[in-house]
Amino acid sequence: MATKDAGRTLVLLRHAKSDWPDVADYDRPLAKRGRRDAPVVGRWLGDSGYGPDAVICSTARRARETWELAAGGLTAVDPGAAPVVRYEPRVYEATVLGLLMLVREFDDAWRTAMIIGHNPSLADLATGLASPDGAPPQAFPTAAVAVLGLAGSWAEATPGAARLLAFVVPADLPRGPG
């Protein structure tokens, strides 16, 4: 069992690039680029040792599709990867405060947790949690990943208390076969 001060890793993944067909925002699917980028990000997570114990994913279609494809990339690296996955309606249209409150509810047995969500709240959460000397860049494009290290329990997550461990965008990652 994790101890209170063992630290946690929070992975923030913005959904991959979506298409704009004539459907409600909530129902927008991934675009071709999004379907290409999501598995690349999943492989990077596995290769970098940031495979999550739990995934909290927006219920919007583009976020769910992002997780499905990223999970495929992650399991290509680590076939045993089997995080707990919860589709959470509160992530869609969440405020930064709403996301922070969600993080504070996480199970302390989770060492690494990932939120798959939307901007501007995801970028604001990354910036708000990161210490001022190590905040992620202002731009948080689709399929970008911010990895934050938190010193204590999830319930102790506070603004400025996290350390930015990594920030990547798909364009900077190597493409696998196919």
Tab-separated table of N, CA and C in Angstrom:
chain	number	residue	atom	x	y	z
A	1	MET	N	0.844	-1.187	0.000
A	1	MET	CA	0.000	0.000	0.000
A	1	MET	C	0.889	1.250	0.000
A	2	ALA	N	0.469	2.237	-0.757
A	2	ALA	CA	1.254	3.470	-0.866
A	2	ALA	C	1.181	4.254	0.443
A	3	THR	N	2.287	4.866	0.791
A	3	THR	CA	2.284	5.716	1.969
A	3	THR	C	1.892	7.124	1.565
A	4	LYS	N	1.497	7.892	2.540
A	4	LYS	CA	0.989	9.230	2.280
A	4	LYS	C	2.002	10.113	1.561
A	5	ASP	N	3.274	10.012	1.902
A	5	ASP	CA	4.271	10.915	1.335
A	5	ASP	C	5.103	10.285	0.212
A	6	ALA	N	4.645	9.158	-0.325
A	6	ALA	CA	5.417	8.466	-1.353
A	6	ALA	C	5.423	9.192	-2.686
A	7	GLY	N	4.491	10.092	-2.894
A	7	GLY	CA	4.440	10.831	-4.145
A	7	GLY	C	3.604	10.145	-5.198
A	8	ARG	N	3.150	10.926	-6.112
A	8	ARG	CA	2.277	10.460	-7.183
A	8	ARG	C	2.712	11.101	-8.499
A	9	THR	N	2.292	10.470	-9.586
A	9	THR	CA	2.541	11.017	-10.910
A	9	THR	C	1.194	11.236	-11.587
A	10	LEU	N	0.966	12.464	-12.032
A	10	LEU	CA	-0.268	12.823	-12.725
A	10	LEU	C	0.059	13.075	-14.187
A	11	VAL	N	-0.586	12.315	-15.058
A	11	VAL	CA	-0.409	12.449	-16.498
A	11	VAL	C	-1.655	13.136	-17.055
A	12	LEU	N	-1.462	14.245	-17.719
A	12	LEU	CA	-2.561	14.984	-18.329
A	12	LEU	C	-2.440	14.874	-19.838
A	13	LEU	N	-3.421	14.256	-20.462
A	13	LEU	CA	-3.420	14.051	-21.910
A	13	LEU	C	-4.619	14.777	-22.504
A	14	ARG	N	-4.321	15.746	-23.348
A	14	ARG	CA	-5.410	16.395	-24.082
A	14	ARG	C	-5.839	15.441	-25.187
A	15	HIS	N	-7.139	15.333	-25.419
A	15	HIS	CA	-7.619	14.453	-26.482
A	15	HIS	C	-6.901	14.770	-27.786
A	16	ALA	N	-6.805	13.763	-28.649
A	16	ALA	CA	-6.153	13.936	-29.949
A	16	ALA	C	-7.043	14.778	-30.871
A	17	LYS	N	-6.485	15.154	-31.998
A	17	LYS	CA	-7.158	16.039	-32.963
A	17	LYS	C	-8.504	15.458	-33.385
A	18	SER	N	-9.536	16.276	-33.265
A	18	SER	CA	-10.869	15.810	-33.617
A	18	SER	C	-11.302	16.358	-34.963
A	19	ASP	N	-12.287	15.681	-35.517
A	19	ASP	CA	-12.890	16.093	-36.773
A	19	ASP	C	-14.048	17.036	-36.444
A	20	TRP	N	-14.564	17.699	-37.453
A	20	TRP	CA	-15.650	18.660	-37.259
A	20	TRP	C	-16.849	18.332	-38.130
A	21	PRO	N	-17.382	17.096	-38.042
A	21	PRO	CA	-18.590	16.815	-38.839
A	21	PRO	C	-19.786	17.548	-38.227
A	22	ASP	N	-20.890	17.479	-38.895
A	22	ASP	CA	-22.096	18.175	-38.430
A	22	ASP	C	-22.779	17.367	-37.320
A	23	VAL	N	-22.114	17.332	-36.153
A	23	VAL	CA	-22.657	16.656	-34.971
A	23	VAL	C	-22.411	17.561	-33.761
A	24	ALA	N	-23.060	17.235	-32.671
A	24	ALA	CA	-22.840	17.998	-31.438
A	24	ALA	C	-21.379	17.881	-31.015
A	25	ASP	N	-20.869	18.911	-30.344
A	25	ASP	CA	-19.478	18.924	-29.899
A	25	ASP	C	-19.115	17.641	-29.160
A	26	TYR	N	-19.962	17.192	-28.275
A	26	TYR	CA	-19.732	16.003	-27.451
A	26	TYR	C	-19.496	14.755	-28.305
A	27	ASP	N	-20.110	14.697	-29.480
A	27	ASP	CA	-20.078	13.511	-30.339
A	27	ASP	C	-19.024	13.551	-31.442
A	28	ARG	N	-18.152	14.576	-31.429
A	28	ARG	CA	-17.152	14.683	-32.491
A	28	ARG	C	-16.133	13.549	-32.409
A	29	PRO	N	-15.859	12.867	-33.525
A	29	PRO	CA	-14.860	11.790	-33.550
A	29	PRO	C	-13.458	12.344	-33.777
A	30	LEU	N	-12.490	11.471	-33.690
A	30	LEU	CA	-11.120	11.868	-34.005
A	30	LEU	C	-10.950	12.036	-35.509
A	31	ALA	N	-10.100	12.967	-35.873
A	31	ALA	CA	-9.697	13.153	-37.265
A	31	ALA	C	-8.594	12.142	-37.579
A	32	LYS	N	-8.221	12.066	-38.833
A	32	LYS	CA	-7.162	11.140	-39.247
A	32	LYS	C	-5.882	11.386	-38.447
A	33	ARG	N	-5.498	12.642	-38.286
A	33	ARG	CA	-4.290	12.967	-37.515
A	33	ARG	C	-4.417	12.513	-36.067
A	34	GLY	N	-5.594	12.654	-35.483
A	34	GLY	CA	-5.817	12.206	-34.117
A	34	GLY	C	-5.685	10.699	-33.985
A	35	ARG	N	-6.209	9.974	-34.954
A	35	ARG	CA	-6.086	8.500	-34.935
A	35	ARG	C	-4.638	8.064	-35.117
A	36	ARG	N	-3.846	8.885	-35.757
A	36	ARG	CA	-2.421	8.596	-35.945
A	36	ARG	C	-1.617	8.962	-34.692
A	37	ASP	N	-1.960	10.078	-34.041
A	37	ASP	CA	-1.181	10.578	-32.905
A	37	ASP	C	-1.417	9.819	-31.602
A	38	ALA	N	-2.647	9.401	-31.339
A	38	ALA	CA	-2.970	8.794	-30.040
A	38	ALA	C	-2.135	7.545	-29.730
A	39	PRO	N	-1.951	6.602	-30.660
A	39	PRO	CA	-1.113	5.441	-30.341
A	39	PRO	C	0.357	5.815	-30.116
A	40	VAL	N	0.821	6.846	-30.805
A	40	VAL	CA	2.202	7.312	-30.635
A	40	VAL	C	2.405	7.805	-29.201
A	41	VAL	N	1.423	8.536	-28.700
A	41	VAL	CA	1.487	9.024	-27.323
A	41	VAL	C	1.436	7.854	-26.342
A	42	GLY	N	0.588	6.877	-26.621
A	42	GLY	CA	0.511	5.690	-25.765
A	42	GLY	C	1.839	4.952	-25.693
A	43	ARG	N	2.497	4.797	-26.832
A	43	ARG	CA	3.820	4.141	-26.843
A	43	ARG	C	4.828	4.955	-26.043
A	44	TRP	N	4.781	6.276	-26.197
A	44	TRP	CA	5.705	7.124	-25.435
A	44	TRP	C	5.477	6.955	-23.935
A	45	LEU	N	4.221	6.912	-23.510
A	45	LEU	CA	3.926	6.722	-22.088
A	45	LEU	C	4.552	5.425	-21.577
A	46	GLY	N	4.388	4.344	-22.325
A	46	GLY	CA	4.960	3.063	-21.924
A	46	GLY	C	6.473	3.072	-21.948
A	47	ASP	N	7.054	3.603	-23.014
A	47	ASP	CA	8.520	3.666	-23.137
A	47	ASP	C	9.146	4.520	-22.040
A	48	SER	N	8.430	5.550	-21.601
A	48	SER	CA	8.956	6.494	-20.618
A	48	SER	C	8.671	6.088	-19.176
A	49	GLY	N	7.950	5.003	-18.997
A	49	GLY	CA	7.634	4.544	-17.653
A	49	GLY	C	6.482	5.281	-17.001
A	50	TYR	N	5.635	5.912	-17.797
A	50	TYR	CA	4.500	6.653	-17.255
A	50	TYR	C	3.171	5.941	-17.502
A	51	GLY	N	3.209	4.633	-17.681
A	51	GLY	CA	1.968	3.886	-17.825
A	51	GLY	C	1.123	4.061	-16.571
A	52	PRO	N	-0.149	4.427	-16.725
A	52	PRO	CA	-0.976	4.734	-15.557
A	52	PRO	C	-1.543	3.498	-14.865
A	53	ASP	N	-1.779	3.650	-13.565
A	53	ASP	CA	-2.536	2.663	-12.799
A	53	ASP	C	-4.022	2.879	-13.011
A	54	ALA	N	-4.386	4.130	-13.293
A	54	ALA	CA	-5.788	4.491	-13.484
A	54	ALA	C	-5.897	5.581	-14.534
A	55	VAL	N	-6.980	5.520	-15.294
A	55	VAL	CA	-7.283	6.516	-16.318
A	55	VAL	C	-8.670	7.076	-16.032
A	56	ILE	N	-8.731	8.383	-15.938
A	56	ILE	CA	-10.010	9.080	-15.789
A	56	ILE	C	-10.213	9.832	-17.095
A	57	CYS	N	-11.206	9.404	-17.849
A	57	CYS	CA	-11.385	9.898	-19.215
A	57	CYS	C	-12.723	10.613	-19.364
A	58	SER	N	-12.699	11.738	-20.039
A	58	SER	CA	-13.924	12.431	-20.408
A	58	SER	C	-14.827	11.467	-21.168
A	59	THR	N	-16.115	11.665	-21.044
A	59	THR	CA	-17.064	10.828	-21.759
A	59	THR	C	-17.291	11.278	-23.201
A	60	ALA	N	-16.711	12.407	-23.595
A	60	ALA	CA	-16.857	12.867	-24.982
A	60	ALA	C	-16.222	11.848	-25.928
A	61	ARG	N	-16.816	11.680	-27.074
A	61	ARG	CA	-16.360	10.658	-28.027
A	61	ARG	C	-14.876	10.785	-28.373
A	62	ARG	N	-14.400	11.990	-28.648
A	62	ARG	CA	-13.006	12.163	-29.058
A	62	ARG	C	-12.043	11.784	-27.941
A	63	ALA	N	-12.425	11.980	-26.696
A	63	ALA	CA	-11.575	11.583	-25.567
A	63	ALA	C	-11.574	10.065	-25.412
A	64	ARG	N	-12.737	9.445	-25.524
A	64	ARG	CA	-12.810	7.974	-25.418
A	64	ARG	C	-12.002	7.323	-26.535
A	65	GLU	N	-12.110	7.843	-27.753
A	65	GLU	CA	-11.338	7.293	-28.872
A	65	GLU	C	-9.841	7.503	-28.653
A	66	THR	N	-9.475	8.641	-28.085
A	66	THR	CA	-8.064	8.889	-27.777
A	66	THR	C	-7.550	7.827	-26.829
A	67	TRP	N	-8.299	7.526	-25.755
A	67	TRP	CA	-7.841	6.505	-24.813
A	67	TRP	C	-7.749	5.140	-25.485
A	68	GLU	N	-8.740	4.756	-26.262
A	68	GLU	CA	-8.708	3.444	-26.903
A	68	GLU	C	-7.448	3.281	-27.749
A	69	LEU	N	-7.096	4.300	-28.512
A	69	LEU	CA	-5.910	4.222	-29.369
A	69	LEU	C	-4.618	4.351	-28.567
A	70	ALA	N	-4.597	5.220	-27.563
A	70	ALA	CA	-3.405	5.346	-26.716
A	70	ALA	C	-3.173	4.057	-25.942
A	71	ALA	N	-4.247	3.416	-25.482
A	71	ALA	CA	-4.119	2.147	-24.759
A	71	ALA	C	-3.486	1.091	-25.656
A	72	GLY	N	-3.842	1.100	-26.938
A	72	GLY	CA	-3.222	0.165	-27.876
A	72	GLY	C	-1.731	0.400	-28.000
A	73	GLY	N	-1.319	1.658	-28.045
A	73	GLY	CA	0.107	1.977	-28.091
A	73	GLY	C	0.809	1.593	-26.808
A	74	LEU	N	0.153	1.814	-25.679
A	74	LEU	CA	0.727	1.470	-24.371
A	74	LEU	C	0.907	-0.041	-24.233
A	75	THR	N	-0.093	-0.811	-24.620
A	75	THR	CA	0.019	-2.262	-24.485
A	75	THR	C	0.982	-2.863	-25.512
A	76	ALA	N	1.259	-2.139	-26.582
A	76	ALA	CA	2.276	-2.606	-27.524
A	76	ALA	C	3.646	-2.612	-26.847
A	77	VAL	N	3.856	-1.687	-25.921
A	77	VAL	CA	5.109	-1.593	-25.167
A	77	VAL	C	5.061	-2.499	-23.944
A	78	ASP	N	3.928	-2.491	-23.244
A	78	ASP	CA	3.759	-3.255	-22.011
A	78	ASP	C	2.473	-4.058	-22.111
A	79	PRO	N	2.556	-5.300	-22.633
A	79	PRO	CA	1.347	-6.105	-22.823
A	79	PRO	C	0.556	-6.337	-21.532
A	80	GLY	N	1.197	-6.196	-20.392
A	80	GLY	CA	0.510	-6.386	-19.119
A	80	GLY	C	-0.186	-5.150	-18.595
A	81	ALA	N	-0.080	-4.039	-19.302
A	81	ALA	CA	-0.697	-2.791	-18.832
A	81	ALA	C	-2.214	-2.950	-18.818
A	82	ALA	N	-2.797	-2.759	-17.653
A	82	ALA	CA	-4.248	-2.890	-17.509
A	82	ALA	C	-4.750	-1.904	-16.458
A	83	PRO	N	-4.676	-0.605	-16.763
A	83	PRO	CA	-5.121	0.373	-15.774
A	83	PRO	C	-6.627	0.298	-15.534
A	84	VAL	N	-7.021	0.740	-14.374
A	84	VAL	CA	-8.432	0.958	-14.083
A	84	VAL	C	-8.865	2.120	-14.971
A	85	VAL	N	-9.972	1.986	-15.673
A	85	VAL	CA	-10.450	3.059	-16.547
A	85	VAL	C	-11.842	3.479	-16.087
A	86	ARG	N	-11.982	4.771	-15.869
A	86	ARG	CA	-13.280	5.318	-15.477
A	86	ARG	C	-13.620	6.454	-16.433
A	87	TYR	N	-14.765	6.338	-17.078
A	87	TYR	CA	-15.253	7.397	-17.954
A	87	TYR	C	-16.066	8.345	-17.083
A	88	GLU	N	-15.565	9.561	-16.976
A	88	GLU	CA	-16.074	10.517	-15.990
A	88	GLU	C	-16.729	11.707	-16.680
A	89	PRO	N	-18.054	11.859	-16.560
A	89	PRO	CA	-18.729	12.978	-17.211
A	89	PRO	C	-18.275	14.342	-16.708
A	90	ARG	N	-17.753	14.421	-15.488
A	90	ARG	CA	-17.316	15.716	-14.951
A	90	ARG	C	-16.107	16.280	-15.692
A	91	VAL	N	-15.372	15.455	-16.438
A	91	VAL	CA	-14.184	15.955	-17.144
A	91	VAL	C	-14.589	16.803	-18.353
A	92	TYR	N	-15.689	16.435	-19.004
A	92	TYR	CA	-16.170	17.203	-20.152
A	92	TYR	C	-16.690	18.552	-19.653
A	93	GLU	N	-16.182	19.625	-20.201
A	93	GLU	CA	-16.531	21.002	-19.824
A	93	GLU	C	-16.176	21.339	-18.382
A	94	ALA	N	-15.201	20.640	-17.814
A	94	ALA	CA	-14.770	20.914	-16.439
A	94	ALA	C	-14.042	22.241	-16.352
A	95	THR	N	-14.127	22.843	-15.187
A	95	THR	CA	-13.297	23.997	-14.882
A	95	THR	C	-11.991	23.468	-14.302
A	96	VAL	N	-10.998	24.317	-14.196
A	96	VAL	CA	-9.743	23.891	-13.595
A	96	VAL	C	-9.973	23.480	-12.141
A	97	LEU	N	-10.825	24.192	-11.429
A	97	LEU	CA	-11.127	23.831	-10.044
A	97	LEU	C	-11.832	22.472	-9.982
A	98	GLY	N	-12.728	22.232	-10.925
A	98	GLY	CA	-13.402	20.932	-10.984
A	98	GLY	C	-12.420	19.795	-11.191
A	99	LEU	N	-11.437	19.996	-12.073
A	99	LEU	CA	-10.420	18.959	-12.291
A	99	LEU	C	-9.548	18.765	-11.052
A	100	LEU	N	-9.178	19.852	-10.396
A	100	LEU	CA	-8.379	19.735	-9.179
A	100	LEU	C	-9.140	18.961	-8.108
A	101	MET	N	-10.417	19.233	-7.954
A	101	MET	CA	-11.218	18.501	-6.968
A	101	MET	C	-11.299	17.018	-7.334
A	102	LEU	N	-11.373	16.719	-8.613
A	102	LEU	CA	-11.382	15.331	-9.072
A	102	LEU	C	-10.074	14.635	-8.706
A	103	VAL	N	-8.945	15.310	-8.949
A	103	VAL	CA	-7.633	14.752	-8.595
A	103	VAL	C	-7.572	14.455	-7.098
A	104	ARG	N	-8.096	15.342	-6.301
A	104	ARG	CA	-8.058	15.153	-4.843
A	104	ARG	C	-8.895	13.966	-4.379
A	105	GLU	N	-9.783	13.475	-5.247
A	105	GLU	CA	-10.598	12.291	-4.930
A	105	GLU	C	-9.929	10.987	-5.331
A	106	PHE	N	-8.829	11.039	-6.036
A	106	PHE	CA	-8.200	9.811	-6.539
A	106	PHE	C	-7.828	8.874	-5.401
A	107	ASP	N	-7.845	7.601	-5.701
A	107	ASP	CA	-7.479	6.542	-4.763
A	107	ASP	C	-5.965	6.589	-4.533
A	108	ASP	N	-5.541	6.652	-3.282
A	108	ASP	CA	-4.106	6.734	-2.998
A	108	ASP	C	-3.341	5.457	-3.348
A	109	ALA	N	-4.053	4.397	-3.668
A	109	ALA	CA	-3.365	3.196	-4.154
A	109	ALA	C	-2.808	3.427	-5.562
A	110	TRP	N	-3.343	4.432	-6.264
A	110	TRP	CA	-2.858	4.744	-7.606
A	110	TRP	C	-1.585	5.559	-7.493
A	111	ARG	N	-0.496	5.045	-8.012
A	111	ARG	CA	0.773	5.778	-8.024
A	111	ARG	C	0.818	6.750	-9.200
A	112	THR	N	0.300	6.298	-10.350
A	112	THR	CA	0.262	7.124	-11.555
A	112	THR	C	-1.165	7.129	-12.077
A	113	ALA	N	-1.725	8.308	-12.231
A	113	ALA	CA	-3.086	8.443	-12.754
A	113	ALA	C	-3.065	9.395	-13.935
A	114	MET	N	-3.947	9.124	-14.883
A	114	MET	CA	-4.017	9.947	-16.083
A	114	MET	C	-5.427	10.495	-16.253
A	115	ILE	N	-5.493	11.765	-16.626
A	115	ILE	CA	-6.760	12.379	-17.015
A	115	ILE	C	-6.685	12.659	-18.511
A	116	ILE	N	-7.699	12.219	-19.230
A	116	ILE	CA	-7.816	12.541	-20.651
A	116	ILE	C	-8.987	13.509	-20.770
A	117	GLY	N	-8.662	14.736	-21.183
A	117	GLY	CA	-9.691	15.758	-21.187
A	117	GLY	C	-9.496	16.803	-22.254
A	118	HIS	N	-9.925	18.002	-21.916
A	118	HIS	CA	-10.090	19.080	-22.887
A	118	HIS	C	-9.454	20.372	-22.389
A	119	ASN	N	-9.170	21.234	-23.326
A	119	ASN	CA	-8.730	22.588	-22.992
A	119	ASN	C	-9.937	23.498	-22.928
A	120	PRO	N	-9.845	24.560	-22.181
A	120	PRO	CA	-8.644	25.104	-21.542
A	120	PRO	C	-8.352	24.524	-20.153
A	121	SER	N	-9.271	23.758	-19.592
A	121	SER	CA	-9.107	23.326	-18.197
A	121	SER	C	-7.895	22.423	-17.992
A	122	LEU	N	-7.583	21.545	-18.940
A	122	LEU	CA	-6.438	20.645	-18.771
A	122	LEU	C	-5.130	21.433	-18.754
A	123	ALA	N	-4.983	22.365	-19.682
A	123	ALA	CA	-3.776	23.205	-19.704
A	123	ALA	C	-3.690	24.061	-18.449
A	124	ASP	N	-4.828	24.582	-18.014
A	124	ASP	CA	-4.850	25.396	-16.797
A	124	ASP	C	-4.480	24.572	-15.571
A	125	LEU	N	-4.916	23.316	-15.524
A	125	LEU	CA	-4.555	22.451	-14.401
A	125	LEU	C	-3.047	22.194	-14.397
A	126	ALA	N	-2.492	21.884	-15.561
A	126	ALA	CA	-1.043	21.644	-15.647
A	126	ALA	C	-0.267	22.870	-15.189
A	127	THR	N	-0.651	24.019	-15.674
A	127	THR	CA	0.033	25.259	-15.310
A	127	THR	C	-0.172	25.589	-13.837
A	128	GLY	N	-1.382	25.386	-13.349
A	128	GLY	CA	-1.685	25.718	-11.966
A	128	GLY	C	-1.002	24.819	-10.953
A	129	LEU	N	-0.890	23.536	-11.262
A	129	LEU	CA	-0.253	22.608	-10.327
A	129	LEU	C	1.265	22.712	-10.338
A	130	ALA	N	1.825	23.032	-11.491
A	130	ALA	CA	3.289	23.063	-11.621
A	130	ALA	C	3.881	24.238	-10.849
A	131	SER	N	5.061	23.998	-10.299
A	131	SER	CA	5.754	25.088	-9.610
A	131	SER	C	6.068	26.170	-10.632
A	132	PRO	N	6.089	27.422	-10.216
A	132	PRO	CA	6.283	28.533	-11.154
A	132	PRO	C	7.562	28.425	-11.992
A	133	ASP	N	8.593	27.797	-11.457
A	133	ASP	CA	9.842	27.690	-12.214
A	133	ASP	C	9.859	26.507	-13.171
A	134	GLY	N	8.793	25.720	-13.214
A	134	GLY	CA	8.778	24.564	-14.095
A	134	GLY	C	7.429	24.311	-14.718
A	135	ALA	N	6.721	25.353	-15.096
A	135	ALA	CA	5.399	25.201	-15.698
A	135	ALA	C	5.528	24.747	-17.153
A	136	PRO	N	4.528	24.010	-17.645
A	136	PRO	CA	4.546	23.615	-19.058
A	136	PRO	C	4.358	24.832	-19.947
A	137	PRO	N	4.672	24.694	-21.222
A	137	PRO	CA	4.473	25.821	-22.141
A	137	PRO	C	3.001	26.226	-22.190
A	138	GLN	N	2.755	27.453	-22.580
A	138	GLN	CA	1.382	27.943	-22.672
A	138	GLN	C	0.578	27.144	-23.696
A	139	ALA	N	1.196	26.797	-24.814
A	139	ALA	CA	0.497	26.021	-25.838
A	139	ALA	C	0.360	24.574	-25.371
A	140	PHE	N	-0.835	24.034	-25.454
A	140	PHE	CA	-1.112	22.654	-25.046
A	140	PHE	C	-1.952	22.054	-26.170
A	141	PRO	N	-1.288	21.697	-27.287
A	141	PRO	CA	-2.031	21.254	-28.470
A	141	PRO	C	-2.684	19.888	-28.261
A	142	THR	N	-3.489	19.498	-29.233
A	142	THR	CA	-4.141	18.203	-29.148
A	142	THR	C	-3.100	17.091	-29.029
A	143	ALA	N	-3.436	16.088	-28.219
A	143	ALA	CA	-2.598	14.923	-27.915
A	143	ALA	C	-1.306	15.269	-27.181
A	144	ALA	N	-1.205	16.490	-26.660
A	144	ALA	CA	-0.051	16.843	-25.822
A	144	ALA	C	-0.189	16.144	-24.477
A	145	VAL	N	0.965	15.871	-23.865
A	145	VAL	CA	1.002	15.209	-22.568
A	145	VAL	C	1.870	16.022	-21.622
A	146	ALA	N	1.317	16.328	-20.460
A	146	ALA	CA	2.093	16.921	-19.369
A	146	ALA	C	2.148	15.883	-18.255
A	147	VAL	N	3.346	15.625	-17.741
A	147	VAL	CA	3.532	14.678	-16.649
A	147	VAL	C	4.019	15.475	-15.446
A	148	LEU	N	3.265	15.383	-14.360
A	148	LEU	CA	3.560	16.148	-13.155
A	148	LEU	C	3.842	15.214	-11.989
A	149	GLY	N	4.861	15.531	-11.212
A	149	GLY	CA	5.161	14.789	-10.003
A	149	GLY	C	4.610	15.524	-8.796
A	150	LEU	N	3.850	14.824	-7.988
A	150	LEU	CA	3.258	15.390	-6.774
A	150	LEU	C	3.922	14.726	-5.568
A	151	ALA	N	4.282	15.509	-4.577
A	151	ALA	CA	5.044	14.993	-3.445
A	151	ALA	C	4.225	14.146	-2.486
A	152	GLY	N	2.975	14.451	-2.272
A	152	GLY	CA	2.195	13.753	-1.261
A	152	GLY	C	1.068	12.936	-1.845
A	153	SER	N	0.007	12.842	-1.084
A	153	SER	CA	-1.168	12.106	-1.531
A	153	SER	C	-1.946	12.949	-2.552
A	154	TRP	N	-2.875	12.308	-3.228
A	154	TRP	CA	-3.718	13.034	-4.181
A	154	TRP	C	-4.501	14.135	-3.480
A	155	ALA	N	-4.977	13.836	-2.287
A	155	ALA	CA	-5.787	14.810	-1.542
A	155	ALA	C	-4.994	16.075	-1.209
A	156	GLU	N	-3.677	15.986	-1.237
A	156	GLU	CA	-2.822	17.132	-0.916
A	156	GLU	C	-2.402	17.945	-2.137
A	157	ALA	N	-2.932	17.609	-3.298
A	157	ALA	CA	-2.583	18.352	-4.515
A	157	ALA	C	-3.014	19.805	-4.368
A	158	THR	N	-2.048	20.701	-4.515
A	158	THR	CA	-2.327	22.130	-4.386
A	158	THR	C	-1.606	22.902	-5.488
A	159	PRO	N	-2.106	24.073	-5.829
A	159	PRO	CA	-1.443	24.883	-6.858
A	159	PRO	C	0.022	25.145	-6.518
A	160	GLY	N	0.861	24.993	-7.519
A	160	GLY	CA	2.287	25.274	-7.388
A	160	GLY	C	3.105	24.194	-6.721
A	161	ALA	N	2.474	23.101	-6.311
A	161	ALA	CA	3.185	22.075	-5.545
A	161	ALA	C	3.750	20.933	-6.392
A	162	ALA	N	3.435	20.887	-7.670
A	162	ALA	CA	3.895	19.793	-8.520
A	162	ALA	C	5.157	20.180	-9.284
A	163	ARG	N	5.862	19.170	-9.734
A	163	ARG	CA	7.059	19.359	-10.549
A	163	ARG	C	6.771	18.837	-11.949
A	164	LEU	N	7.053	19.616	-12.968
A	164	LEU	CA	6.874	19.155	-14.338
A	164	LEU	C	7.974	18.160	-14.656
A	165	LEU	N	7.593	16.908	-14.923
A	165	LEU	CA	8.555	15.862	-15.243
A	165	LEU	C	8.774	15.730	-16.744
A	166	ALA	N	7.724	15.995	-17.512
A	166	ALA	CA	7.836	15.881	-18.972
A	166	ALA	C	6.670	16.624	-19.619
A	167	PHE	N	6.931	17.114	-20.818
A	167	PHE	CA	5.890	17.699	-21.647
A	167	PHE	C	6.231	17.333	-23.083
A	168	VAL	N	5.319	16.627	-23.741
A	168	VAL	CA	5.575	16.215	-25.119
A	168	VAL	C	4.353	16.469	-25.994
A	169	VAL	N	4.637	16.656	-27.263
A	169	VAL	CA	3.586	16.753	-28.288
A	169	VAL	C	3.901	15.689	-29.337
A	170	PRO	N	2.882	15.135	-29.974
A	170	PRO	CA	3.113	14.050	-30.919
A	170	PRO	C	4.130	14.350	-32.012
A	171	ALA	N	4.167	15.596	-32.487
A	171	ALA	CA	5.094	15.941	-33.564
A	171	ALA	C	6.554	15.732	-33.152
A	172	ASP	N	6.824	15.742	-31.857
A	172	ASP	CA	8.206	15.567	-31.364
A	172	ASP	C	8.540	14.103	-31.063
A	173	LEU	N	7.601	13.186	-31.269
A	173	LEU	CA	7.806	11.790	-30.916
A	173	LEU	C	8.095	10.962	-32.155
A	174	PRO	N	8.915	9.932	-32.011
A	174	PRO	CA	9.178	9.053	-33.147
A	174	PRO	C	7.929	8.254	-33.511
A	175	ARG	N	7.742	8.054	-34.773
A	175	ARG	CA	6.610	7.267	-35.276
A	175	ARG	C	7.028	5.812	-35.346
A	176	GLY	N	6.133	4.953	-34.935
A	176	GLY	CA	6.402	3.512	-35.016
A	176	GLY	C	6.095	3.002	-36.399
A	177	PRO	N	6.206	1.709	-36.578
A	177	PRO	CA	5.898	1.122	-37.879
A	177	PRO	C	4.430	1.313	-38.228
A	178	GLY	N	4.157	1.475	-39.471
A	178	GLY	CA	2.765	1.618	-39.942
A	178	GLY	C	2.431	3.013	-40.088
